[in-house]
Amino acid sequence: MPYAQGRQHERRLPFRNILSFMSTITTDICIVGAGPVGLFAVFEAGLLKMKCHVIDALPQVGGQLSEIYPKKPIYDIPGFPMVLAGDLVQNLMEQIKPFHPTFTLGERVEELQKQEDGSFKVITSGQTEVNCKVVVIAGGLGSFEPRKPAIENLENFEGGKGVAYMILDPEHYRDKRVVLAGGGDSALDWAIFLADVAKELTLVHRGTTFRGAPESAAKVTSLSEEGHMKLLLKSNVTEVHGSEDGLESVTILSDGAEPYKLEVDAFIPLFGLVPKLGPLENWGLELEKSAIVVNTFDYSTNVPGVYAIGDINTYPGKLKLILCGFHEAALMAQSAYSFIYPDKKFVLKYTTVNGVPTI
Amino acid sequence: MQEDITVYVENEAGERIAVPVPTDMGLSLMEALKANEFDIMATCGGMALCATCHVELIEAPELPEASDDEMYMLENLPNLTDGSRLSCQIKVTPELDGTVLRLMANH
Ligand SMILES: Cc1cc2nc3c(=O)[nH]c(=O)nc-3n(C[C@H](O)[C@H](O)[C@H](O)COP(=O)(O)OP(=O)(O)OC[C@H]3O[C@@H](n4cnc5c(N)ncnc54)[C@H](O)[C@@H]3O)c2cc1C
Ligand code: FES
């Protein structure tokens, strides 16, 4: 293997303990995007005693760092000669803990509505509603969306009818017949996890071997040898079948064999995720080349009360770096404070003087 | 200075767009395509981690085989074809002259 640490074997189980199932939330600041910049914004807001709720389309926090390169070293975070992307995310979570942020993960923000009293309502794909005074968009390159295989009628079974591209709650698959497709580490990790949960589990992989984490690959092979799951290599799912009520079966084509139908309750293709700008295009914000135009005074957008920080924004001289996003978060927070409390005077306090306040 | 080579990008209508590419700048094919304003995200900057630079080679010379890392990404794409490669993993060399490819990441 050319460089062992280059493999992305991070277990991608959702942070279920912080998943919020509440449907209406009231907070000071709603942060769209739980990448490094969104997370650090919680800290900067917290220093000024503003409470935050963070939403991300992914089931885990960390944005690009968790999704694309959790095991890669980063060398340009001040004070860290080297830090693994995954560890930086863990550290940020630790750093913001005193401020008790709340999270909605695995839901995409669809709408941003301005209320008559000047506050905002943020609405997600899971019908979570967040009432807040300020909205901070830390959406990076956009919300991570699954790569979907080109299978006819696949979309008919999305939305709870059997086809899913992310596993938000593994319990959902208890005693079900599940087919996973893909050969990456997330497919392997989930196969290992679901082998105990599902009634019947089949992993369909196009390749002849797994090139991901060797320990996971070995585990999957032994699970299949012991009969806890079925492993189909050099195979593809080519068709899905069912009725209006949901998915009933899939057709599997294995190298050199006749296609055959397998009765299933769930089909989960895991072919990775790509960022797509998504719904924030329609929120009345000034855009330039898929990024939100901001004023570098405080990273405010053309809509008062809405800020954009991190990779999602653009201004003359913009660099898409974590470091720059952190700086933007600090300036945003002091401006957001003045926006929420126009009568209070903002006084900068060093954290060394008073420590980290609790809210 | 070495002469530029020409790479052709076939669009959905089947037209081939000629792209002049310098061979003496140590570019990857991904960088050459991006420099010519093709719609390639290359989110990971060429580390074989994002597959947003996925191309299908339609006509191409014999190339060095894909590395294990590249194969890992390719095998996990829903739209893999026999000619699939990550363009960030292909060095622009004079041998690439006349290569025809399709951009695959947005399909
Ligand atoms: C391979 C690689 C290596 C890198 N190396 C470095 C490095 O060494 N140093 C450095 O400084 N930077 C590096 N970067 C860049 C760095 O990762 C980004 O600058 C950083 O991730 C930006 O953070 P962010 O919080 O702005 O956005 P992101 O990390 O992109 O997070 C944004 C989050 O917002 C979510 N989101 C977007 N829209 C919505 C919506 N509508 N609803 C819900 N959620 C939404 C997305 O799902 C995503 O999780 C690297 C990037 C890559 C890919
Ligand atoms: S640019 Fe990311 S894989 Fe090629």
Coordinates of C-alpha atoms and ligand atoms in Angstrom, one line a residue:
Chain A
M1 CA 0.0 0.0 0.0
P2 CA 1.5 3.3 -1.0
Y3 CA 0.8 5.1 2.2
A4 CA -1.2 3.4 4.8
Q5 CA -2.3 6.5 6.7
G6 CA -3.9 7.7 3.5
R7 CA -6.8 5.4 4.0
Q8 CA -10.0 6.9 5.2
H9 CA -11.1 4.4 7.7
E10 CA -13.1 6.4 10.1
R11 CA -16.1 4.7 11.4
R12 CA -19.0 6.7 10.1
L13 CA -21.6 6.0 12.7
P14 CA -23.6 9.0 13.4
F15 CA -23.2 11.0 16.6
R16 CA -26.6 9.7 17.8
N17 CA -26.3 11.1 21.3
I18 CA -26.4 14.6 20.0
L19 CA -29.0 14.1 17.2
S20 CA -31.9 16.2 18.1
F21 CA -35.4 15.0 17.4
M22 CA -37.1 18.1 18.5
S23 CA -39.2 19.7 15.9
T24 CA -39.1 23.3 17.1
I25 CA -36.1 24.9 18.5
T26 CA -35.5 28.5 19.7
T27 CA -32.0 29.8 19.9
D28 CA -29.9 33.0 19.4
I29 CA -28.0 31.8 16.4
C30 CA -28.7 29.1 13.9
I31 CA -25.6 27.8 12.2
V32 CA -26.1 26.1 8.9
G33 CA -23.2 23.6 8.5
A34 CA -21.2 21.7 11.1
G35 CA -17.8 21.9 9.4
P36 CA -14.8 23.3 11.3
V37 CA -15.9 26.8 10.8
G38 CA -19.5 26.3 11.9
L39 CA -18.2 24.5 15.0
F40 CA -15.8 27.3 15.9
A41 CA -18.5 29.9 15.4
V42 CA -20.3 28.2 18.4
F43 CA -17.2 29.0 20.4
E44 CA -17.0 32.7 19.3
A45 CA -20.7 33.2 19.9
G46 CA -20.5 31.4 23.2
L47 CA -17.8 33.8 24.5
L48 CA -20.5 36.5 24.0
K49 CA -23.1 34.3 25.7
M50 CA -25.1 33.7 22.5
K51 CA -26.6 30.2 22.2
C52 CA -26.3 28.2 19.0
H53 CA -28.1 25.4 17.2
V54 CA -26.1 23.7 14.4
I55 CA -27.6 21.9 11.5
D56 CA -25.9 19.6 9.0
A57 CA -27.1 17.4 6.2
L58 CA -24.5 14.8 7.2
P59 CA -25.1 12.4 10.0
Q60 CA -21.8 13.5 11.6
V61 CA -20.1 16.8 12.4
G62 CA -16.8 18.0 10.8
G63 CA -17.8 18.8 7.2
Q64 CA -15.1 18.1 4.6
L65 CA -12.7 17.0 7.4
S66 CA -14.8 14.1 8.5
E67 CA -16.3 13.3 5.1
I68 CA -13.3 13.6 2.8
Y69 CA -10.0 13.4 4.8
P70 CA -10.4 12.4 8.5
K71 CA -7.0 10.6 8.6
K72 CA -5.0 13.2 6.7
P73 CA -2.6 15.5 8.6
I74 CA -3.2 19.2 8.5
Y75 CA -0.1 21.4 8.9
D76 CA -1.4 25.0 8.9
I77 CA -3.5 25.3 12.0
P78 CA -1.8 27.8 14.3
G79 CA -0.3 26.1 17.4
F80 CA -0.5 22.6 15.9
P81 CA 2.6 21.6 13.9
M82 CA 0.4 18.7 12.7
V83 CA -3.1 17.6 13.5
L84 CA -5.2 14.9 11.9
A85 CA -8.4 16.3 10.4
G86 CA -10.5 13.9 12.5
D87 CA -8.7 15.0 15.7
L88 CA -9.2 18.7 14.9
V89 CA -12.9 18.0 14.7
Q90 CA -12.9 16.1 18.0
N91 CA -10.9 19.0 19.6
L92 CA -13.4 21.6 18.3
M93 CA -16.3 19.6 19.8
E94 CA -14.5 19.5 23.1
Q95 CA -13.8 23.2 22.9
I96 CA -17.4 24.2 22.3
K97 CA -18.8 21.8 24.9
P98 CA -19.1 24.5 27.7
F99 CA -21.6 26.4 25.5
H100 CA -24.0 23.4 25.2
P101 CA -24.7 23.8 21.5
T102 CA -27.6 21.7 20.1
F103 CA -27.4 19.8 16.8
T104 CA -29.7 18.6 14.1
L105 CA -27.7 16.2 12.0
G106 CA -28.7 14.3 8.9
E107 CA -31.2 17.0 7.8
R108 CA -30.6 19.6 5.1
V109 CA -31.7 23.2 5.6
E110 CA -34.3 23.9 2.9
E111 CA -35.7 27.3 3.8
L112 CA -34.8 30.5 5.4
Q113 CA -37.8 32.7 6.3
K114 CA -37.7 36.2 7.7
Q115 CA -40.3 36.8 10.3
E116 CA -42.2 40.0 10.9
D117 CA -40.4 40.8 14.2
G118 CA -37.0 40.6 12.4
S119 CA -36.1 37.1 13.6
F120 CA -35.7 34.1 11.3
K121 CA -37.2 30.7 10.9
V122 CA -35.0 28.0 9.5
I123 CA -36.7 24.9 8.1
T124 CA -35.0 21.5 7.4
S125 CA -35.8 18.6 5.2
G126 CA -36.8 16.7 8.4
Q127 CA -39.3 19.5 9.2
T128 CA -37.3 20.7 12.1
E129 CA -37.9 24.5 12.7
V130 CA -35.4 26.7 14.3
N131 CA -36.5 30.2 15.5
C132 CA -33.5 32.4 15.8
K133 CA -32.3 36.0 15.8
V134 CA -29.3 35.5 13.5
V135 CA -28.5 33.0 10.8
V136 CA -24.9 32.0 10.1
I137 CA -24.3 30.1 7.0
A138 CA -21.1 28.0 7.3
G139 CA -22.1 25.7 4.4
G140 CA -18.7 25.0 2.9
L141 CA -18.8 23.8 -0.6
G142 CA -22.5 23.1 -0.1
S143 CA -24.4 20.3 1.5
F144 CA -23.0 16.8 1.0
E145 CA -25.3 14.8 -1.2
P146 CA -25.0 11.1 -2.0
R147 CA -23.8 9.9 -5.4
K148 CA -26.7 7.9 -6.7
P149 CA -26.4 4.9 -9.1
A150 CA -28.2 5.2 -12.4
I151 CA -30.9 2.7 -11.7
E152 CA -34.3 3.2 -13.2
N153 CA -37.1 4.2 -10.8
L154 CA -34.7 4.3 -7.9
E155 CA -36.2 7.7 -6.8
N156 CA -39.6 6.1 -6.5
F157 CA -38.4 4.3 -3.4
E158 CA -36.6 7.2 -1.7
G159 CA -38.0 8.9 1.4
G160 CA -38.8 5.9 3.6
K161 CA -39.9 3.5 0.9
G162 CA -36.9 1.3 1.1
V163 CA -34.0 3.1 -0.6
A164 CA -31.7 5.3 1.4
Y165 CA -28.2 6.7 0.8
M166 CA -27.2 7.4 4.4
I167 CA -27.9 5.4 7.5
L168 CA -29.2 7.8 10.1
D169 CA -30.6 5.2 12.5
P170 CA -29.3 1.7 12.3
E171 CA -32.2 0.4 14.4
H172 CA -34.5 1.2 11.5
Y173 CA -33.0 -1.9 9.9
R174 CA -33.6 -4.3 12.7
D175 CA -34.9 -7.7 11.5
K176 CA -35.1 -6.3 7.9
R177 CA -33.7 -7.8 4.7
V178 CA -31.0 -5.3 3.7
V179 CA -28.8 -4.9 0.6
L180 CA -25.8 -2.6 0.8
A181 CA -23.9 -1.6 -2.4
G182 CA -20.4 -0.3 -2.5
G183 CA -16.9 -1.3 -1.4
G184 CA -15.6 1.6 0.5
D185 CA -14.9 1.9 4.1
S186 CA -18.4 3.2 5.0
A187 CA -19.9 0.2 3.2
L188 CA -17.6 -2.1 5.1
D189 CA -18.3 -0.4 8.5
W190 CA -22.0 -0.5 8.0
A191 CA -21.9 -4.1 6.8
I192 CA -20.1 -5.1 10.1
F193 CA -22.5 -3.1 12.2
L194 CA -25.7 -4.3 10.4
A195 CA -24.7 -7.9 10.3
D196 CA -26.0 -8.2 13.8
V197 CA -29.0 -6.0 13.3
A198 CA -30.5 -7.0 10.0
K199 CA -32.4 -10.3 9.5
E200 CA -30.6 -10.8 6.2
L201 CA -27.7 -8.7 5.0
T202 CA -26.1 -8.7 1.5
L203 CA -23.1 -6.6 0.5
V204 CA -22.8 -6.1 -3.2
H205 CA -19.4 -4.9 -4.5
R206 CA -18.3 -4.3 -8.0
G207 CA -14.6 -5.1 -7.3
T208 CA -12.9 -8.4 -6.6
T209 CA -11.3 -7.1 -3.4
F210 CA -11.8 -4.4 -0.9
R211 CA -9.1 -1.8 -1.0
G212 CA -10.2 0.0 2.2
A213 CA -9.1 -0.6 5.8
P214 CA -7.7 -4.1 5.8
E215 CA -9.1 -4.9 9.3
S216 CA -12.7 -4.1 8.1
A217 CA -12.2 -6.1 4.9
A218 CA -11.0 -9.1 6.9
K219 CA -14.0 -8.8 9.3
V220 CA -16.5 -8.7 6.4
T221 CA -14.9 -11.7 4.8
S222 CA -15.1 -13.7 8.1
L223 CA -18.7 -12.6 8.8
S224 CA -19.6 -13.9 5.3
E225 CA -17.8 -17.1 5.8
E226 CA -19.5 -17.7 9.1
G227 CA -22.9 -17.0 7.4
H228 CA -23.8 -13.8 9.2
M229 CA -24.0 -12.0 5.9
K230 CA -23.8 -12.6 2.2
L231 CA -21.0 -11.1 0.2
L232 CA -21.3 -10.7 -3.6
L233 CA -18.2 -9.6 -5.4
K234 CA -17.9 -8.6 -9.0
S235 CA -21.6 -7.8 -8.8
N236 CA -24.0 -4.9 -9.3
V237 CA -27.5 -4.0 -8.4
T238 CA -29.1 -3.3 -11.8
E239 CA -32.8 -3.0 -11.1
V240 CA -35.2 -2.2 -8.3
H241 CA -38.8 -3.4 -8.1
G242 CA -41.8 -2.7 -5.9
S243 CA -45.2 -1.1 -5.6
E244 CA -46.5 2.2 -4.3
D245 CA -46.0 0.8 -0.8
G246 CA -42.3 0.4 -1.2
L247 CA -39.4 -1.6 -2.4
E248 CA -39.9 -5.4 -2.8
S249 CA -36.9 -6.7 -4.5
V250 CA -33.7 -5.9 -6.4
T251 CA -32.0 -7.5 -9.4
I252 CA -28.4 -8.4 -9.0
L253 CA -26.0 -9.1 -11.8
S254 CA -22.9 -11.0 -10.9
D255 CA -20.0 -11.5 -13.3
G256 CA -20.7 -14.5 -15.5
A257 CA -24.0 -15.3 -14.0
E258 CA -27.7 -14.8 -14.9
P259 CA -29.3 -11.8 -13.3
Y260 CA -31.5 -12.8 -10.4
K261 CA -34.0 -11.1 -8.1
L262 CA -33.5 -10.9 -4.4
E263 CA -36.4 -10.0 -2.1
V264 CA -35.5 -7.1 0.2
D265 CA -36.9 -4.5 2.5
A266 CA -34.1 -2.0 2.1
F267 CA -31.5 -1.1 -0.5
I268 CA -28.7 1.2 0.6
P269 CA -26.2 2.3 -2.1
L270 CA -23.1 3.8 -0.4
F271 CA -21.1 5.5 -3.2
G272 CA -19.8 8.5 -1.3
L273 CA -21.0 12.0 -1.2
V274 CA -20.4 15.2 -3.1
P275 CA -21.0 18.7 -2.0
K276 CA -23.8 20.5 -3.9
L277 CA -24.7 24.2 -3.3
G278 CA -28.3 23.1 -2.9
P279 CA -31.2 25.2 -1.5
L280 CA -29.2 28.1 -0.3
E281 CA -29.2 29.4 -3.8
N282 CA -32.8 30.4 -3.3
W283 CA -32.5 32.4 -0.1
G284 CA -32.2 35.8 -1.7
L285 CA -28.5 36.1 -0.9
E286 CA -26.1 37.7 -3.4
L287 CA -24.1 35.0 -5.0
E288 CA -20.9 35.0 -7.1
K289 CA -19.6 31.7 -8.7
S290 CA -21.6 29.5 -6.2
A291 CA -20.4 31.5 -3.1
I292 CA -22.1 34.1 -1.0
V293 CA -20.8 37.6 -1.3
V294 CA -20.0 39.1 2.1
N295 CA -18.8 42.4 3.6
T296 CA -15.3 41.7 5.1
F297 CA -16.1 44.1 7.9
D298 CA -18.2 41.5 9.6
Y299 CA -18.9 38.8 7.0
S300 CA -22.5 39.9 6.8
T301 CA -24.5 39.1 3.6
N302 CA -26.9 41.4 1.8
V303 CA -29.7 40.2 4.1
P304 CA -29.3 41.9 7.6
G305 CA -28.9 39.3 10.3
V306 CA -27.6 36.7 7.9
Y307 CA -23.8 36.0 7.9
A308 CA -21.7 33.7 5.8
I309 CA -18.4 32.3 6.9
G310 CA -15.8 29.7 5.8
D311 CA -15.6 28.2 2.3
I312 CA -19.1 29.3 1.4
N313 CA -18.4 33.0 1.2
T314 CA -16.4 35.1 -1.2
Y315 CA -14.7 38.5 -1.1
P316 CA -11.6 40.0 -2.8
G317 CA -8.6 37.9 -1.7
K318 CA -10.7 35.0 -0.2
L319 CA -8.7 31.9 0.7
K320 CA -10.6 28.7 1.4
L321 CA -8.6 27.8 4.5
I322 CA -9.8 26.6 7.9
L323 CA -7.7 29.4 9.5
C324 CA -9.4 32.1 7.5
G325 CA -12.8 30.6 8.4
F326 CA -11.9 30.8 12.1
H327 CA -11.0 34.5 11.8
E328 CA -14.3 35.2 10.0
A329 CA -16.2 33.5 12.8
A330 CA -14.7 35.8 15.4
L331 CA -15.6 39.0 13.5
M332 CA -19.1 37.6 12.7
A333 CA -19.8 36.9 16.3
Q334 CA -19.1 40.5 17.5
S335 CA -21.3 41.9 14.8
A336 CA -24.0 39.4 15.5
Y337 CA -23.9 40.5 19.1
S338 CA -24.5 44.1 18.1
F339 CA -27.3 43.0 15.8
I340 CA -29.1 41.1 18.6
Y341 CA -28.3 43.6 21.3
P342 CA -28.2 47.0 19.6
D343 CA -28.1 48.8 22.9
K344 CA -25.4 46.8 24.6
K345 CA -21.8 47.9 24.1
F346 CA -19.4 45.2 22.9
V347 CA -16.2 44.9 25.0
L348 CA -13.5 42.5 23.9
K349 CA -12.5 40.2 26.7
Y350 CA -9.5 37.9 26.4
T351 CA -10.2 34.3 27.4
T352 CA -7.1 34.4 29.5
V353 CA -8.8 37.0 31.8
N354 CA -12.0 35.3 32.7
G355 CA -11.7 31.9 31.2
V356 CA -14.5 30.5 29.2
P357 CA -17.9 31.7 30.4
T358 CA -20.7 29.3 30.8
I359 CA -24.1 29.8 29.2
Chain B
M1 CA 10.0 25.0 -24.4
Q2 CA 8.1 21.9 -25.4
E3 CA 5.1 22.3 -27.7
D4 CA 1.6 22.1 -26.3
I5 CA -0.3 18.9 -26.9
T6 CA -4.0 18.8 -27.6
V7 CA -6.5 16.9 -25.5
Y8 CA -10.2 16.6 -26.6
V9 CA -13.1 16.9 -24.3
E10 CA -16.3 15.3 -25.7
N11 CA -19.5 17.0 -24.6
E12 CA -22.9 15.5 -24.3
A13 CA -23.7 16.3 -27.9
G14 CA -20.7 14.3 -29.0
E15 CA -18.7 17.3 -30.1
R16 CA -15.0 17.3 -29.3
I17 CA -13.5 20.4 -27.9
A18 CA -9.8 20.9 -28.5
V19 CA -7.9 21.8 -25.4
P20 CA -4.3 22.9 -25.7
V21 CA -2.2 21.7 -22.8
P22 CA 1.5 22.5 -22.0
T23 CA 3.6 19.5 -21.2
D24 CA 6.5 21.3 -19.4
M25 CA 4.6 22.5 -16.3
G26 CA 4.2 19.3 -14.4
L27 CA 0.4 19.6 -14.6
S28 CA -2.0 16.8 -14.0
L29 CA -4.8 16.3 -16.4
M30 CA -7.2 17.6 -13.8
E31 CA -5.3 20.9 -13.4
A32 CA -5.1 21.3 -17.2
L33 CA -8.9 20.9 -17.5
K34 CA -9.6 23.2 -14.6
A35 CA -7.2 25.8 -16.1
N36 CA -9.4 25.7 -19.2
E37 CA -12.5 26.4 -17.2
F38 CA -14.1 23.0 -17.4
D39 CA -16.6 22.3 -14.8
I40 CA -14.5 20.2 -12.4
M41 CA -14.7 20.7 -8.7
A42 CA -11.5 18.8 -7.7
T43 CA -12.6 19.3 -4.1
C44 CA -9.6 17.5 -2.7
G45 CA -7.1 19.3 -4.8
G46 CA -5.7 16.2 -6.5
M47 CA -5.3 13.8 -3.6
A48 CA -7.4 11.0 -5.1
L49 CA -9.9 11.5 -2.2
C50 CA -13.0 13.1 -3.8
A51 CA -13.5 11.6 -7.3
T52 CA -15.0 14.9 -8.5
C53 CA -12.3 14.9 -11.3
H54 CA -13.6 11.6 -12.7
V55 CA -13.2 11.3 -16.5
E56 CA -13.8 8.5 -19.0
L57 CA -10.9 8.1 -21.5
I58 CA -12.4 7.3 -24.8
E59 CA -9.2 7.3 -26.9
A60 CA -6.0 7.4 -25.0
P61 CA -2.5 5.9 -25.1
E62 CA -1.4 3.2 -22.7
L63 CA -1.1 4.9 -19.3
P64 CA 0.6 3.8 -16.1
E65 CA -1.9 1.7 -14.1
A66 CA -4.1 3.4 -11.5
S67 CA -2.7 3.2 -8.0
D68 CA -4.5 1.4 -5.2
D69 CA -5.8 4.7 -3.9
E70 CA -7.2 5.7 -7.3
M71 CA -8.8 2.2 -7.7
Y72 CA -10.4 2.5 -4.3
M73 CA -12.1 5.7 -5.3
L74 CA -13.1 4.5 -8.8
E75 CA -14.6 1.2 -7.6
N76 CA -16.9 3.1 -5.3
L77 CA -18.3 5.3 -8.0
P78 CA -21.8 4.4 -9.3
N79 CA -20.9 5.3 -12.9
L80 CA -17.6 3.5 -13.4
T81 CA -16.8 2.5 -17.0
D82 CA -13.8 0.6 -18.5
G83 CA -12.2 3.9 -19.4
S84 CA -12.7 5.6 -16.0
R85 CA -9.8 7.4 -14.4
L86 CA -9.3 10.2 -11.9
S87 CA -7.8 13.0 -14.0
C88 CA -5.8 14.3 -11.0
Q89 CA -3.8 11.1 -11.1
I90 CA -2.7 11.4 -14.7
K91 CA 0.4 13.4 -15.5
V92 CA 0.3 15.5 -18.7
T93 CA 3.0 14.1 -20.9
P94 CA 3.7 14.4 -24.7
E95 CA 2.2 10.8 -25.1
L96 CA -1.2 12.2 -24.1
D97 CA -1.5 14.1 -27.3
G98 CA -4.8 13.4 -29.1
T99 CA -6.5 11.9 -26.0
V100 CA -10.2 12.1 -26.1
L101 CA -12.2 12.1 -22.8
R102 CA -15.6 12.7 -21.3
L103 CA -16.2 14.5 -17.9
M104 CA -18.0 12.1 -15.7
A105 CA -18.4 13.8 -12.3
N106 CA -21.6 15.5 -13.0
H107 CA -23.6 12.6 -14.3
Ligands
LIG1 C1 -8.5 16.9 0.9 C2 -8.5 18.2 1.5 C3 -7.4 18.7 2.2 C4 -7.5 20.0 2.8 N1 -6.4 20.5 3.5 C5 -6.5 21.7 4.1 C6 -5.4 22.2 4.9 O1 -4.3 21.5 5.0 N2 -5.6 23.4 5.6 C7 -6.7 24.1 5.5 O2 -6.8 25.2 6.1 N3 -7.7 23.7 4.7 C8 -7.7 22.5 4.0 N4 -8.7 22.1 3.3 C9 -9.9 23.0 3.1 C10 -10.8 22.9 4.4 O3 -11.2 21.5 4.5 C11 -12.0 23.8 4.2 O4 -11.5 25.1 4.1 C12 -12.9 23.7 5.4 O5 -13.5 22.4 5.5 C13 -14.0 24.7 5.3 O6 -14.8 24.5 6.4 P1 -16.3 25.0 6.5 O7 -16.8 24.7 7.8 O8 -16.4 26.3 5.9 O9 -17.1 24.0 5.4 P2 -17.2 22.4 5.3 O10 -16.1 21.7 5.9 O11 -17.3 22.2 3.8 O12 -18.5 22.1 6.0 C14 -19.7 22.6 5.5 C15 -20.9 21.8 6.0 O13 -22.1 22.4 5.7 C16 -23.1 21.5 5.4 N5 -24.1 22.2 4.6 C17 -24.0 22.9 3.5 N6 -25.2 23.4 3.1 C18 -26.1 22.8 4.0 C19 -27.6 22.9 4.1 N7 -28.3 23.5 3.2 N8 -28.2 22.2 5.1 C20 -27.4 21.4 6.0 N9 -26.1 21.4 5.9 C21 -25.4 22.1 4.9 C22 -22.3 20.5 4.6 O14 -23.0 19.2 4.6 C23 -21.0 20.4 5.3 O15 -20.9 19.4 6.3 C24 -8.7 20.8 2.7 C25 -9.8 20.3 2.0 C26 -9.7 19.0 1.4 C27 -10.9 18.5 0.7
FES2 S1 -9.3 16.1 -7.5 FE1 -10.1 14.9 -5.9 S2 -9.9 12.9 -6.6 FE2 -9.0 14.1 -8.2

